[in-house]
mmCIF file of C-alpha atoms and ligand atoms in Angstrom:
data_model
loop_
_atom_site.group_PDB
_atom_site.id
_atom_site.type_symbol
_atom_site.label_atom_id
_atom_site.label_comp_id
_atom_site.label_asym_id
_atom_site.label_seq_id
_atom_site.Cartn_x
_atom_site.Cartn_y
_atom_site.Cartn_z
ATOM 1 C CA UNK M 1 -140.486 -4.572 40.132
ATOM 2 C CA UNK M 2 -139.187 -1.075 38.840
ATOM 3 C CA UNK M 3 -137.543 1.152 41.670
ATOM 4 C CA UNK M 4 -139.932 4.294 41.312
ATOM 5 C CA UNK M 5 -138.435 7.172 39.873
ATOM 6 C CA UNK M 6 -137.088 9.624 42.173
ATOM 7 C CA UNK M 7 -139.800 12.350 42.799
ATOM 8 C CA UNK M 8 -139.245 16.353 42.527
ATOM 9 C CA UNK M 9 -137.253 17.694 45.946
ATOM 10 C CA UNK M 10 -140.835 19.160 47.269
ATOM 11 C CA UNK M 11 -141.820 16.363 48.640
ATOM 12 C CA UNK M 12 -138.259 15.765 50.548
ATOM 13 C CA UNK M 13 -138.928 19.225 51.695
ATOM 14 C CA UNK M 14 -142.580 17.709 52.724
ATOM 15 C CA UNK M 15 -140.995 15.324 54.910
ATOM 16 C CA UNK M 16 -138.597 17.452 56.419
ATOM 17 C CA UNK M 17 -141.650 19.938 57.111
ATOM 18 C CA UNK M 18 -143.593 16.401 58.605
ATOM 19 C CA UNK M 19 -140.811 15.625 60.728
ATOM 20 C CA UNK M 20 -140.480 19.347 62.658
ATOM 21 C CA UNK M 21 -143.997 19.593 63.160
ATOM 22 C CA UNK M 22 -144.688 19.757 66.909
ATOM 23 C CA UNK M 23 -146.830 16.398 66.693
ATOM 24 C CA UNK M 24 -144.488 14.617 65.364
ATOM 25 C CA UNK M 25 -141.470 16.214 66.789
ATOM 26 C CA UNK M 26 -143.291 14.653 69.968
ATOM 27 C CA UNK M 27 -143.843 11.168 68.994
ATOM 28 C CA UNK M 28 -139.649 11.261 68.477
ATOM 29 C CA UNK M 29 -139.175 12.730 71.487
ATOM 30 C CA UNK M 30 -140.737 10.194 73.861
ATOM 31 C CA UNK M 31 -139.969 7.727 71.284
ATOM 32 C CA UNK M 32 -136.809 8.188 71.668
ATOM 33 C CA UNK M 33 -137.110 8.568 75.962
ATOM 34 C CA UNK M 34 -138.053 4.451 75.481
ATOM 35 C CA UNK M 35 -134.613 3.917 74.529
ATOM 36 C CA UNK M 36 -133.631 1.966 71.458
ATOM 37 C CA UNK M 37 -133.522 -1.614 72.443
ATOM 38 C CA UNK M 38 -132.374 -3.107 69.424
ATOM 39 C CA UNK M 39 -129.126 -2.700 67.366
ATOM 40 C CA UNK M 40 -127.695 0.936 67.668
ATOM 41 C CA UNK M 41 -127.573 3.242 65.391
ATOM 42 C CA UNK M 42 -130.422 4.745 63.617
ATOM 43 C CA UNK M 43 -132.072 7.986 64.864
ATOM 44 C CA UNK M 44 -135.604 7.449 66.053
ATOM 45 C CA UNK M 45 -136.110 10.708 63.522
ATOM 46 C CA UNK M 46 -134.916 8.838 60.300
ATOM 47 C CA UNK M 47 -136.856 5.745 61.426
ATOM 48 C CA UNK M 48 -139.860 7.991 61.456
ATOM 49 C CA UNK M 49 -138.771 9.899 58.665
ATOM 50 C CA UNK M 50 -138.769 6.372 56.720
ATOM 51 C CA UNK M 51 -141.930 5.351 57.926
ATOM 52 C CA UNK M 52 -143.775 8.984 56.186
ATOM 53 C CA UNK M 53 -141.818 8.588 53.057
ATOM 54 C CA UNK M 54 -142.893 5.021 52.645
ATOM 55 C CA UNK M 55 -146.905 6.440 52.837
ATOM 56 C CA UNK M 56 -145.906 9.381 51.058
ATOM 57 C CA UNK M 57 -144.515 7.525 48.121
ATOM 58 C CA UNK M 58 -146.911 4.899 47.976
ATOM 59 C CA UNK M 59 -144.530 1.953 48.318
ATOM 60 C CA UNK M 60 -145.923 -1.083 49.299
ATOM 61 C CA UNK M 61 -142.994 -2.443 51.130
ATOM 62 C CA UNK M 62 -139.887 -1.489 53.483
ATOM 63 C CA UNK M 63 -137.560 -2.722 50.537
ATOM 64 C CA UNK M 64 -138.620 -0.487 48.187
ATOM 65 C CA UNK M 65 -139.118 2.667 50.686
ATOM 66 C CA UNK M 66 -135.004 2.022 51.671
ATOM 67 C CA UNK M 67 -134.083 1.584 48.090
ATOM 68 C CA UNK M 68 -135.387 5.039 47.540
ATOM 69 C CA UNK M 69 -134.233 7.097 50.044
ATOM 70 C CA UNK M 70 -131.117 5.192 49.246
ATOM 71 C CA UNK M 71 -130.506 6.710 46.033
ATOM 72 C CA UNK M 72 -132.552 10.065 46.778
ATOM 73 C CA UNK M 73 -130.195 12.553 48.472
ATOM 74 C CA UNK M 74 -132.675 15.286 48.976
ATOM 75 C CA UNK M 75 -135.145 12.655 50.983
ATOM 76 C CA UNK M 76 -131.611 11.369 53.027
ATOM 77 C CA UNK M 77 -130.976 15.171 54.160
ATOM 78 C CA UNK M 78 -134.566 15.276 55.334
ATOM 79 C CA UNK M 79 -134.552 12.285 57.420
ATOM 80 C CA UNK M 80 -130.824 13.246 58.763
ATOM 81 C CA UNK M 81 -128.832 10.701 57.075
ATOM 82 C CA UNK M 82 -126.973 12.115 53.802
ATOM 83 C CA UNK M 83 -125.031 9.625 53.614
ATOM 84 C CA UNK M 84 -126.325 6.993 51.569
ATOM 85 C CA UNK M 85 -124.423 4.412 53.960
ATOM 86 C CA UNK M 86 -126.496 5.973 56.886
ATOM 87 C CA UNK M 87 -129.932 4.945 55.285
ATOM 88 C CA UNK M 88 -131.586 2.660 58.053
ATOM 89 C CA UNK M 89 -131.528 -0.864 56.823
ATOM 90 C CA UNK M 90 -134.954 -3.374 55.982
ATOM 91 C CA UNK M 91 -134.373 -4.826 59.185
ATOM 92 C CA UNK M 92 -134.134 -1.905 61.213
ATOM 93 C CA UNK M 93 -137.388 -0.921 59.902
ATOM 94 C CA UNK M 94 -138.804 -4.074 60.957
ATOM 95 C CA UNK M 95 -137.803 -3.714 64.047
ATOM 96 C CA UNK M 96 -138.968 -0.137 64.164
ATOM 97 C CA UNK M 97 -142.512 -1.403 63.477
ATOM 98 C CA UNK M 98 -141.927 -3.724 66.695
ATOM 99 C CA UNK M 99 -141.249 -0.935 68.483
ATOM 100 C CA UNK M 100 -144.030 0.871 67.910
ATOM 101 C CA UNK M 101 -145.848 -2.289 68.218
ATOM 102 C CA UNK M 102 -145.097 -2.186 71.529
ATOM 103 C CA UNK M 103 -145.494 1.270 72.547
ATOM 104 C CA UNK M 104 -148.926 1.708 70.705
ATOM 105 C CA UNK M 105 -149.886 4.205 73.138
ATOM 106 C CA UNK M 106 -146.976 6.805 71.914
ATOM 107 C CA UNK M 107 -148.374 6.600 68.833
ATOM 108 C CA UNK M 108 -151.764 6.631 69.985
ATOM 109 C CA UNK M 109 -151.037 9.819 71.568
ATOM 110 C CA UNK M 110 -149.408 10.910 68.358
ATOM 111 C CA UNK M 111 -152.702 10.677 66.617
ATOM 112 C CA UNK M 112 -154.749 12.663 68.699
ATOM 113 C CA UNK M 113 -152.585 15.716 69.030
ATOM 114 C CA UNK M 114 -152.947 15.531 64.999
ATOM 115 C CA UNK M 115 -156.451 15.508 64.715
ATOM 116 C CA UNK M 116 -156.590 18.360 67.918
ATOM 117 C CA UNK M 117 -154.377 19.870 66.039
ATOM 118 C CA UNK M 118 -156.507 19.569 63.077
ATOM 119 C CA UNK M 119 -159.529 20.592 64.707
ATOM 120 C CA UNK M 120 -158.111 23.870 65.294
ATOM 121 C CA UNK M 121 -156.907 24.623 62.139
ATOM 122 C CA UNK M 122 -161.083 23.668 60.924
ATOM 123 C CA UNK M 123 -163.227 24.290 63.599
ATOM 124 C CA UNK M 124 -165.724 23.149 61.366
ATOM 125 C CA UNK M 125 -163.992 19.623 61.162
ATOM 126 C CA UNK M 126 -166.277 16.493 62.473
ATOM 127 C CA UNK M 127 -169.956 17.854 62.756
ATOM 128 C CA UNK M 128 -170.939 15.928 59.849
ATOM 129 C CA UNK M 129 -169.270 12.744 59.481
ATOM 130 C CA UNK M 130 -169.821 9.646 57.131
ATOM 131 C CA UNK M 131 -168.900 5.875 58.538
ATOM 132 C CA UNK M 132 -168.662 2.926 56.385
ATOM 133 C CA UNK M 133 -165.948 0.076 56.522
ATOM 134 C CA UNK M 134 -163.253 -0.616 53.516
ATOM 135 C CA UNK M 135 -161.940 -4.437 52.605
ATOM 136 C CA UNK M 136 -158.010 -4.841 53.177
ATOM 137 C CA UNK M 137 -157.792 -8.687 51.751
ATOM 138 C CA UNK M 138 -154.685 -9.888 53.284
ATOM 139 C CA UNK M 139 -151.509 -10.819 52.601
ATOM 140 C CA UNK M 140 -152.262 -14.626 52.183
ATOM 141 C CA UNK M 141 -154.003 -17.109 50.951
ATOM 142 C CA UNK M 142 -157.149 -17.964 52.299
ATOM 143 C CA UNK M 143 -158.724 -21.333 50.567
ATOM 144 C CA UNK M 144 -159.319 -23.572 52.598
ATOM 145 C CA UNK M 145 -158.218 -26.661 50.029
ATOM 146 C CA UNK M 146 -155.012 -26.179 48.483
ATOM 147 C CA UNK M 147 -156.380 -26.806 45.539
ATOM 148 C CA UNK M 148 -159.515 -27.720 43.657
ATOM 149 C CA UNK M 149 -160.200 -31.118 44.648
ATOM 150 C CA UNK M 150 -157.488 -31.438 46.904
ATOM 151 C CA UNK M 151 -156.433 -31.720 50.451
ATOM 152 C CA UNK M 152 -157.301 -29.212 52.828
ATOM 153 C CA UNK M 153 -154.982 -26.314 54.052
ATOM 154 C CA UNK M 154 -153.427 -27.413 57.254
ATOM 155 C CA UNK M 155 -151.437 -23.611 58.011
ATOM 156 C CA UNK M 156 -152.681 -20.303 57.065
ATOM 157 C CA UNK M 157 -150.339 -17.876 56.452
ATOM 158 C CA UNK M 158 -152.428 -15.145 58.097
ATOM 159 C CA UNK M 159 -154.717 -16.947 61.084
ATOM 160 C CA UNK M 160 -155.918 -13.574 61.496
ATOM 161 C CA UNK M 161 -157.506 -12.910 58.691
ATOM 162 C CA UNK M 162 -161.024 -14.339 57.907
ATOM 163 C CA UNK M 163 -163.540 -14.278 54.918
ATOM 164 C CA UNK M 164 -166.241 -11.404 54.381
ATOM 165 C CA UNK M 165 -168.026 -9.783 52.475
ATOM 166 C CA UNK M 166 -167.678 -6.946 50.283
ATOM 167 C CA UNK M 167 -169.638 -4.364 48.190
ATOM 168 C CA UNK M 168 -169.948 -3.322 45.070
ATOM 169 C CA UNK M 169 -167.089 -0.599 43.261
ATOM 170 C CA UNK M 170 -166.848 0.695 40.064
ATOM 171 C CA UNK M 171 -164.286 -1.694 39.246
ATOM 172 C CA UNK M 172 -165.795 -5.141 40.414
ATOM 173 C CA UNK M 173 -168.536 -6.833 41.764
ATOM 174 C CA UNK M 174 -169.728 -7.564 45.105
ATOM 175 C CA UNK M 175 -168.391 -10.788 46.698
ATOM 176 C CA UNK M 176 -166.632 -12.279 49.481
ATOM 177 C CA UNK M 177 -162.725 -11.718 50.385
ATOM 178 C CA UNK M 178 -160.531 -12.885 52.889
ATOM 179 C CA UNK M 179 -158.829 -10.605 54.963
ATOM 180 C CA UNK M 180 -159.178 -7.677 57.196
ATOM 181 C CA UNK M 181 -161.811 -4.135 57.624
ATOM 182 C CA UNK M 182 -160.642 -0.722 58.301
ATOM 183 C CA UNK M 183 -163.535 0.440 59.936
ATOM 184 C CA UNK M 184 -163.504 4.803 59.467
ATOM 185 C CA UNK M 185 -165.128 7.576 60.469
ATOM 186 C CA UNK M 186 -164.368 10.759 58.460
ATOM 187 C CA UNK M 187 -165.014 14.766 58.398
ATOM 188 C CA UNK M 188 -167.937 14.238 55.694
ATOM 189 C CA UNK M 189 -166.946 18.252 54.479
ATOM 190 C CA UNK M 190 -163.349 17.396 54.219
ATOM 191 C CA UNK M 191 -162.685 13.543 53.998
ATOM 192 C CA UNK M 192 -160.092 13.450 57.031
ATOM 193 C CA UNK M 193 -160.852 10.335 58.806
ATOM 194 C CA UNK M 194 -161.043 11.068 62.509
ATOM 195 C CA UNK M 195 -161.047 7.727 63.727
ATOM 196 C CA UNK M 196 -160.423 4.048 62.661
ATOM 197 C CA UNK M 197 -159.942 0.721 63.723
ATOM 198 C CA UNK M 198 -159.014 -2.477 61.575
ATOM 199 C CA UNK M 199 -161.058 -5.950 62.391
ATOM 200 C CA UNK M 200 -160.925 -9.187 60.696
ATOM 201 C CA UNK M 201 -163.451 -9.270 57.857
ATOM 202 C CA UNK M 202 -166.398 -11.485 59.125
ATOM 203 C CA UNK M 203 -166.664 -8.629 61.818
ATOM 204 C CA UNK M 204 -170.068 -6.810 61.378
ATOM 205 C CA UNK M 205 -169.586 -3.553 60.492
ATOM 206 C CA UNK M 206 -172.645 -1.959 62.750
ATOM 207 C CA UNK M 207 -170.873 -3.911 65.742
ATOM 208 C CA UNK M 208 -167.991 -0.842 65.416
ATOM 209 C CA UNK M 209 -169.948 2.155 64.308
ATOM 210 C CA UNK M 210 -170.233 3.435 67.893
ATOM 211 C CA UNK M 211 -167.395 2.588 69.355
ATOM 212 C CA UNK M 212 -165.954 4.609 66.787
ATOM 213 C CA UNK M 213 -168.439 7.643 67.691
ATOM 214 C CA UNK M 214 -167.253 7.561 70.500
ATOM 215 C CA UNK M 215 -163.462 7.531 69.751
ATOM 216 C CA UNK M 216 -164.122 10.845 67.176
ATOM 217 C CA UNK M 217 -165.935 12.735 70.821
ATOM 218 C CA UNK M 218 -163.267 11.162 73.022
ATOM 219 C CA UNK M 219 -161.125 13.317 70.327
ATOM 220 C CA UNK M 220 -162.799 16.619 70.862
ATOM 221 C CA UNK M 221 -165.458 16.332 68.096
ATOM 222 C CA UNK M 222 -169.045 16.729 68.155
ATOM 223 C CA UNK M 223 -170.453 15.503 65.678
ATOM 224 C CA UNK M 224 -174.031 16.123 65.148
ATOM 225 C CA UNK M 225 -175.020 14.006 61.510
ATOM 226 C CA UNK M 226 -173.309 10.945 60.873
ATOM 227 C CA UNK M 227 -174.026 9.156 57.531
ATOM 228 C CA UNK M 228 -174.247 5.110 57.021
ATOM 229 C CA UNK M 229 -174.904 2.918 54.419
ATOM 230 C CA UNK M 230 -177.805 -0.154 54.021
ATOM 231 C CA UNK M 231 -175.329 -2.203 56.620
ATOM 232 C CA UNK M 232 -176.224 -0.055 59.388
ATOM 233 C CA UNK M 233 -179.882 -0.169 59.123
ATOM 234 C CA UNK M 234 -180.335 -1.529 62.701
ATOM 235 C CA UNK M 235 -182.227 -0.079 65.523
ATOM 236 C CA UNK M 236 -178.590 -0.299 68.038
ATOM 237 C CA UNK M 237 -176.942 2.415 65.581
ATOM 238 C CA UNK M 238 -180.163 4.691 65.485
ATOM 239 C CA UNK M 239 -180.658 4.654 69.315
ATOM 240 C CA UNK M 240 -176.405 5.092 69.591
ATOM 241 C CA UNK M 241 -176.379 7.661 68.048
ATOM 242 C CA UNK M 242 -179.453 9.692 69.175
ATOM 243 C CA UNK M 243 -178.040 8.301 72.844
ATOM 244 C CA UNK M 244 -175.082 10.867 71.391
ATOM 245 C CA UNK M 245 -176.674 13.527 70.351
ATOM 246 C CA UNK M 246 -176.231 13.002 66.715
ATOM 247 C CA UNK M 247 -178.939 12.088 63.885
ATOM 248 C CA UNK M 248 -178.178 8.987 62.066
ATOM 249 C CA UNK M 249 -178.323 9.132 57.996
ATOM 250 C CA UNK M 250 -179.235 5.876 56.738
ATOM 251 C CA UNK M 251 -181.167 4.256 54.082
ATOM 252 C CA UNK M 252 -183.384 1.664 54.714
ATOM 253 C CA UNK M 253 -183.615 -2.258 54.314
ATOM 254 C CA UNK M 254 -186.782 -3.954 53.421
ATOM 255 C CA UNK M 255 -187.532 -5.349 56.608
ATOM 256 C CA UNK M 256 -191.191 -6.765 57.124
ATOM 257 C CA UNK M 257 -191.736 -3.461 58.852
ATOM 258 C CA UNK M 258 -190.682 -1.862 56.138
ATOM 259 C CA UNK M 259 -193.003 -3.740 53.670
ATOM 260 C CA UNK M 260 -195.879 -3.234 55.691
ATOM 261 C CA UNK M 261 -195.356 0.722 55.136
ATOM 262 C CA UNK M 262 -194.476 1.651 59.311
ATOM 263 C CA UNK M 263 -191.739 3.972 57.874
ATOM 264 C CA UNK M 264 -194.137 6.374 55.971
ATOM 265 C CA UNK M 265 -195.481 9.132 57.337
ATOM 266 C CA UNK M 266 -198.739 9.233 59.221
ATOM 267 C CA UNK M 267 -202.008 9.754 57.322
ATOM 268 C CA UNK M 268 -205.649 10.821 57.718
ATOM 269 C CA UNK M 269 -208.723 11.819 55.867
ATOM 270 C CA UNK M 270 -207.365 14.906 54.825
ATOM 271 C CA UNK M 271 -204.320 13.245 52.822
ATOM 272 C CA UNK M 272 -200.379 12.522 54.219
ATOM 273 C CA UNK M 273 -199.202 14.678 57.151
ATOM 274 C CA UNK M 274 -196.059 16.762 56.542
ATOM 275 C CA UNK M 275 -193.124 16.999 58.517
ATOM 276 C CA UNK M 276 -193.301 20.039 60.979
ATOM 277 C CA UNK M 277 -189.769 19.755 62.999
ATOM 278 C CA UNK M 278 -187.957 17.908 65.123
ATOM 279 C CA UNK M 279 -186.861 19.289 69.071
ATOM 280 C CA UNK M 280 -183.280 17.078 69.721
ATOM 281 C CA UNK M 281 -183.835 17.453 73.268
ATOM 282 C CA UNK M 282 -187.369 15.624 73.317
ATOM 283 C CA UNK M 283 -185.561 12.955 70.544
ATOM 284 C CA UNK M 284 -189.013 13.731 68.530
ATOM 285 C CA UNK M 285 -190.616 14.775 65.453
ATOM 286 C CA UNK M 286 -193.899 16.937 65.101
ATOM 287 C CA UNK M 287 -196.096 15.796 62.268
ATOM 288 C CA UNK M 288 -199.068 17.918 60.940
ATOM 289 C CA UNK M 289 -202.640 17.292 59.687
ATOM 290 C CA UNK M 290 -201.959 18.516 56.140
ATOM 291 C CA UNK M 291 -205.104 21.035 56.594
ATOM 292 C CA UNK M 292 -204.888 21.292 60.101
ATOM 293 C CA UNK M 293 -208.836 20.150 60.312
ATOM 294 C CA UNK M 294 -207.646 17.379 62.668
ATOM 295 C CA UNK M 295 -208.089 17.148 66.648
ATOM 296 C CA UNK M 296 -204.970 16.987 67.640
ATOM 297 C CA UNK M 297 -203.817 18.545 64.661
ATOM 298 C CA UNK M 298 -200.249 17.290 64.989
ATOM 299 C CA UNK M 299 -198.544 14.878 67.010
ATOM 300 C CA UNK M 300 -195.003 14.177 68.129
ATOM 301 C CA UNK M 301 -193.318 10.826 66.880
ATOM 302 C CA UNK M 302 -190.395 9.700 68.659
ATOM 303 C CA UNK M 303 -186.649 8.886 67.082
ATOM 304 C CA UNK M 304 -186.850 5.779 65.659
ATOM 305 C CA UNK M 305 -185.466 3.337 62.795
ATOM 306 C CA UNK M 306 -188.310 3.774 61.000
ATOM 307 C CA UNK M 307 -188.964 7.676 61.818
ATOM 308 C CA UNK M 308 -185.709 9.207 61.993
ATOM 309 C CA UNK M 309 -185.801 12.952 63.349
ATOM 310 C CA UNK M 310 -184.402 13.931 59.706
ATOM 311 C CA UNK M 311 -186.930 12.455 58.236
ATOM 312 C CA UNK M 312 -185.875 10.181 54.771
ATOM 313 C CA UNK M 313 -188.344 11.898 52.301
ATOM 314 C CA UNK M 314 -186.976 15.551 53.356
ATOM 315 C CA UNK M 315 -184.406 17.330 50.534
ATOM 316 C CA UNK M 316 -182.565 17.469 53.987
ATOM 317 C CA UNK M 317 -181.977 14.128 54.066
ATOM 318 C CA UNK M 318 -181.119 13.192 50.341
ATOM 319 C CA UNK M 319 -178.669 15.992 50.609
ATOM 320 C CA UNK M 320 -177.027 14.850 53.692
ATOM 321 C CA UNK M 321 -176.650 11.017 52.030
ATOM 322 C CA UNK M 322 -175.421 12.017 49.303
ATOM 323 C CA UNK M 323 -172.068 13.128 51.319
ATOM 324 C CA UNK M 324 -171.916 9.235 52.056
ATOM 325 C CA UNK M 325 -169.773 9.276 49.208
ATOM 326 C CA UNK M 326 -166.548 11.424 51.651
ATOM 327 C CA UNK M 327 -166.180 7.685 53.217
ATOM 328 C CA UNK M 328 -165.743 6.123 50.207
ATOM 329 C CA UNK M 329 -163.621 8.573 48.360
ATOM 330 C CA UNK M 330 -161.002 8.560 51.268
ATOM 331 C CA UNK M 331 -161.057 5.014 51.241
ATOM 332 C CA UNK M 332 -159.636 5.034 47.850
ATOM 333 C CA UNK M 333 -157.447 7.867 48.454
ATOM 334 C CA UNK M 334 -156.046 5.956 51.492
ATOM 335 C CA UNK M 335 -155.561 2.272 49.619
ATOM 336 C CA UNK M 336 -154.277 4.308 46.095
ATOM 337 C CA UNK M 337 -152.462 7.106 46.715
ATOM 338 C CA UNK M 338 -151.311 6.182 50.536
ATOM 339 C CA UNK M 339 -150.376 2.814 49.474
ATOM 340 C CA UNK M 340 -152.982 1.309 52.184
ATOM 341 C CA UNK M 341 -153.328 -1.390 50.214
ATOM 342 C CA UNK M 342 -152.554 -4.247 49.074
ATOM 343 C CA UNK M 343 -151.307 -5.718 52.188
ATOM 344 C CA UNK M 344 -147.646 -6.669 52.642
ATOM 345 C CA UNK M 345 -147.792 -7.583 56.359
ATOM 346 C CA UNK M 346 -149.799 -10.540 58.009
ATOM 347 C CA UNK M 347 -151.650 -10.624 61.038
ATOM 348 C CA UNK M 348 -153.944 -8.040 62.734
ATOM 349 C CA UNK M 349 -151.559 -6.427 64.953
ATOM 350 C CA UNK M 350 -149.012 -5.643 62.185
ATOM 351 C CA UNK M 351 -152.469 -4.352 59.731
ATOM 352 C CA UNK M 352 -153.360 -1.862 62.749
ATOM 353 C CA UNK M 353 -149.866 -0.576 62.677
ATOM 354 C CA UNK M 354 -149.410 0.214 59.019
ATOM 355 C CA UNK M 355 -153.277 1.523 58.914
ATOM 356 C CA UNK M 356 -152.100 3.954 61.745
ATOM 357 C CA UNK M 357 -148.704 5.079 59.964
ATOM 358 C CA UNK M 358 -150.514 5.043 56.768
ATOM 359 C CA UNK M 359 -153.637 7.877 57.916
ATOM 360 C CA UNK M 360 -150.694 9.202 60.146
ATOM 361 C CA UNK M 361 -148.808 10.598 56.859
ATOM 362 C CA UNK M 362 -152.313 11.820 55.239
ATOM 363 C CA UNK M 363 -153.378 13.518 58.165
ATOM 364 C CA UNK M 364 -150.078 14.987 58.978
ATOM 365 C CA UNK M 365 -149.948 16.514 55.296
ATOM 366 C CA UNK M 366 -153.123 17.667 55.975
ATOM 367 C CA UNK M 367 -152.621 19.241 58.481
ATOM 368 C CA UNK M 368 -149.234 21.041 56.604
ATOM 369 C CA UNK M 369 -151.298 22.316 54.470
ATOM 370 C CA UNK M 370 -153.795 23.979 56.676
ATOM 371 C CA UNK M 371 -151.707 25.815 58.401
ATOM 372 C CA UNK M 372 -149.687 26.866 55.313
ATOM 373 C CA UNK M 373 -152.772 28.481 53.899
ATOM 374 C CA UNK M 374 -155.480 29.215 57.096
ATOM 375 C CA UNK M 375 -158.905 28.678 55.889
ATOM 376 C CA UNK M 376 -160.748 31.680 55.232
ATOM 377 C CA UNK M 377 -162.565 32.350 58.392
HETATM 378 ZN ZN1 ZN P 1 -206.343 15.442 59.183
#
């Protein structure tokens, strides 16, 4: 494969700004309080400094990310090692990655102050929010014959990974794929994902969604819409989230309820009622006697699946689905221009850690660039 060629001195300039951001600044700083257990040498700053340009340059693999700081002399000044003999080695990136590995909760830590930190720059950021799961197919092969006709695998490169399912992209068809889920939840207005988690791919996705709710309000936000696709069309994730204050967006499946009409809105001699409101507080809906000749005239209908307190016919609610689409976007962002995917590590624990390091660089960049131009109040 080509080394890339070297990119304009802006973006060595973009790491250097990365790595003296308080947040990250941090993560060096207790990082570096662990002590370095492993071969001396390399600065806990340049090993950082490696991991954002590797996400920043969309390389795949540790190889490629030292073979271009190696010959870049701007990007060696940024992470503090100008001399090309300095650059930290494959193998101390590897064992870098164990590191971090093992003190997940640094990092952890690391990733909130970003998206706090983000938060304050958009106060705005999280009240709508879109969650939908991506496929990672991993680094391996997953058949379970070696080939057609013949004898069975014995060893799987990646025993963590396992088969699922995947939608429909532009690109190519719906069908099944071994490997891993990142699991997101994202700023619907701005496509920053606010929290995340990676499972193996026969995981159901609604199993996650609010778990990760509740990760985005254990960071701060509040968010008060949150928009799923078909998959999520299951009474759990509409009683989780009205349990959190926040109306569910999502379409729904043809169940035999469904079929039998339950979801449509209550009707009388006078014709179809309309939609009058919903009160959050009393998790209900009012519904009106089109020409208010009824006794009651209206009624309250509580939050359900099938009568959601935005209701699905409202311009409300096509509006609000149609922001589904932030999810997806980022996921593409992430796996194209974050170099998400494909996969060049093998098993789950290693996945989570280059998924973190990976929405670590975008939302660090992000959050750059907000405070290098403030939003407009
Ligand atoms: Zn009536």
């Amino acid at each position: 494969m080509a080394v890339p060629t070297v990119p304009p001195r802006s973006d060595a300039e973009q790491i250097a700004a990365l790595l003296d951001s308080p947040e990250i600044d941090q993560l060096v700083t207790v990082l570096a309080a662990t002590r370095w257990t492993g071969r001396p040498g390399y600065p806990i700053r340049a090993m950082v400094g490696m991991a954002l340009a590797k996400s920043l340059y969309t390389l795949p693999t540790w190889t490629r990310t030292v073979a271009l700081v190696g010959e870049h002399a701007a990007l060696r000044v940024a992470i503090g090692c100008p001399d090309s003999a300095d650059v930290p080695s494959v193998h101390a990136c590897y064992r870098f990655t164990a590191k971090l590995r093992k003190f997940k909760p640094l990092l952890d830590a690391c990733l909130d102050r970003m998206t706090a930190a983000l938060h304050e720059q958009i106060p705005e950021l999280g009240s709508t929010v879109a969650i939908d799961a991506s496929d990672l197919p991993a680094y391996g092969n997953g058949q379970r014959y070696l080939y057609k006709g013949g004898p069975e695998r014995k060893t799987y490169s990646d025993p963590d990974a396992t088969w699922g399912h995947r939608s429909a992209v532009s690109t190519r068809a719906a069908g099944s794929f071994y490997g891993y889920k990142l699991h997101q939840v994202v700023c619907a207005d701005t496509g920053l994902p606010l929290a995340w988690r990676v499972e193996t791919a026969k995981a159901s996705e609604s199993t996650f969604a609010m778990p990760l709710l509740d990760a985005v309000k254990a960071r701060g936000f509040r968010p008060e819409i949150a928009i799923l696709d078909m998959g999520y069309d299951h009474t759990h994730v509409y009683e989780g989230c009205e349990q959190r204050d926040c109306h569910p967006i999502i379409p729904l499946r043809e169940t035999p309820a469904v079929k039998a009409g339950k979801h449509k809105p209550p009707v009388c001699e006078h014709g179809e009622w309309t939609f009058a409101g919903a009160e959050t507080k009393r998790r209900a809906a009012k519904w009106r006697c089109p020409t208010g000749e009824c006794s009651p005239a209206s009624r309250w209908i509580g939050a359900s699946r099938l009568h959601t307190l935005i209701p699905r016919g409202t311009a409300r609610w096509k509006k609000l689905y149609r922001l589904r689409g932030s999810v997806e976007r980022e996921n593409g962002r992430l796996k194209n221009e974050w170099a998400l995917s494909p996969l060049r590590v093998r098993r789950i624990e290693r996945v989570r850690l280059h998924a973190d390091l990976t929405i670590l660089t975008r939302l660090a960049v992000a959050l750059d660039k907000a405070r290098a131009v403030p939003l407009a109040a």
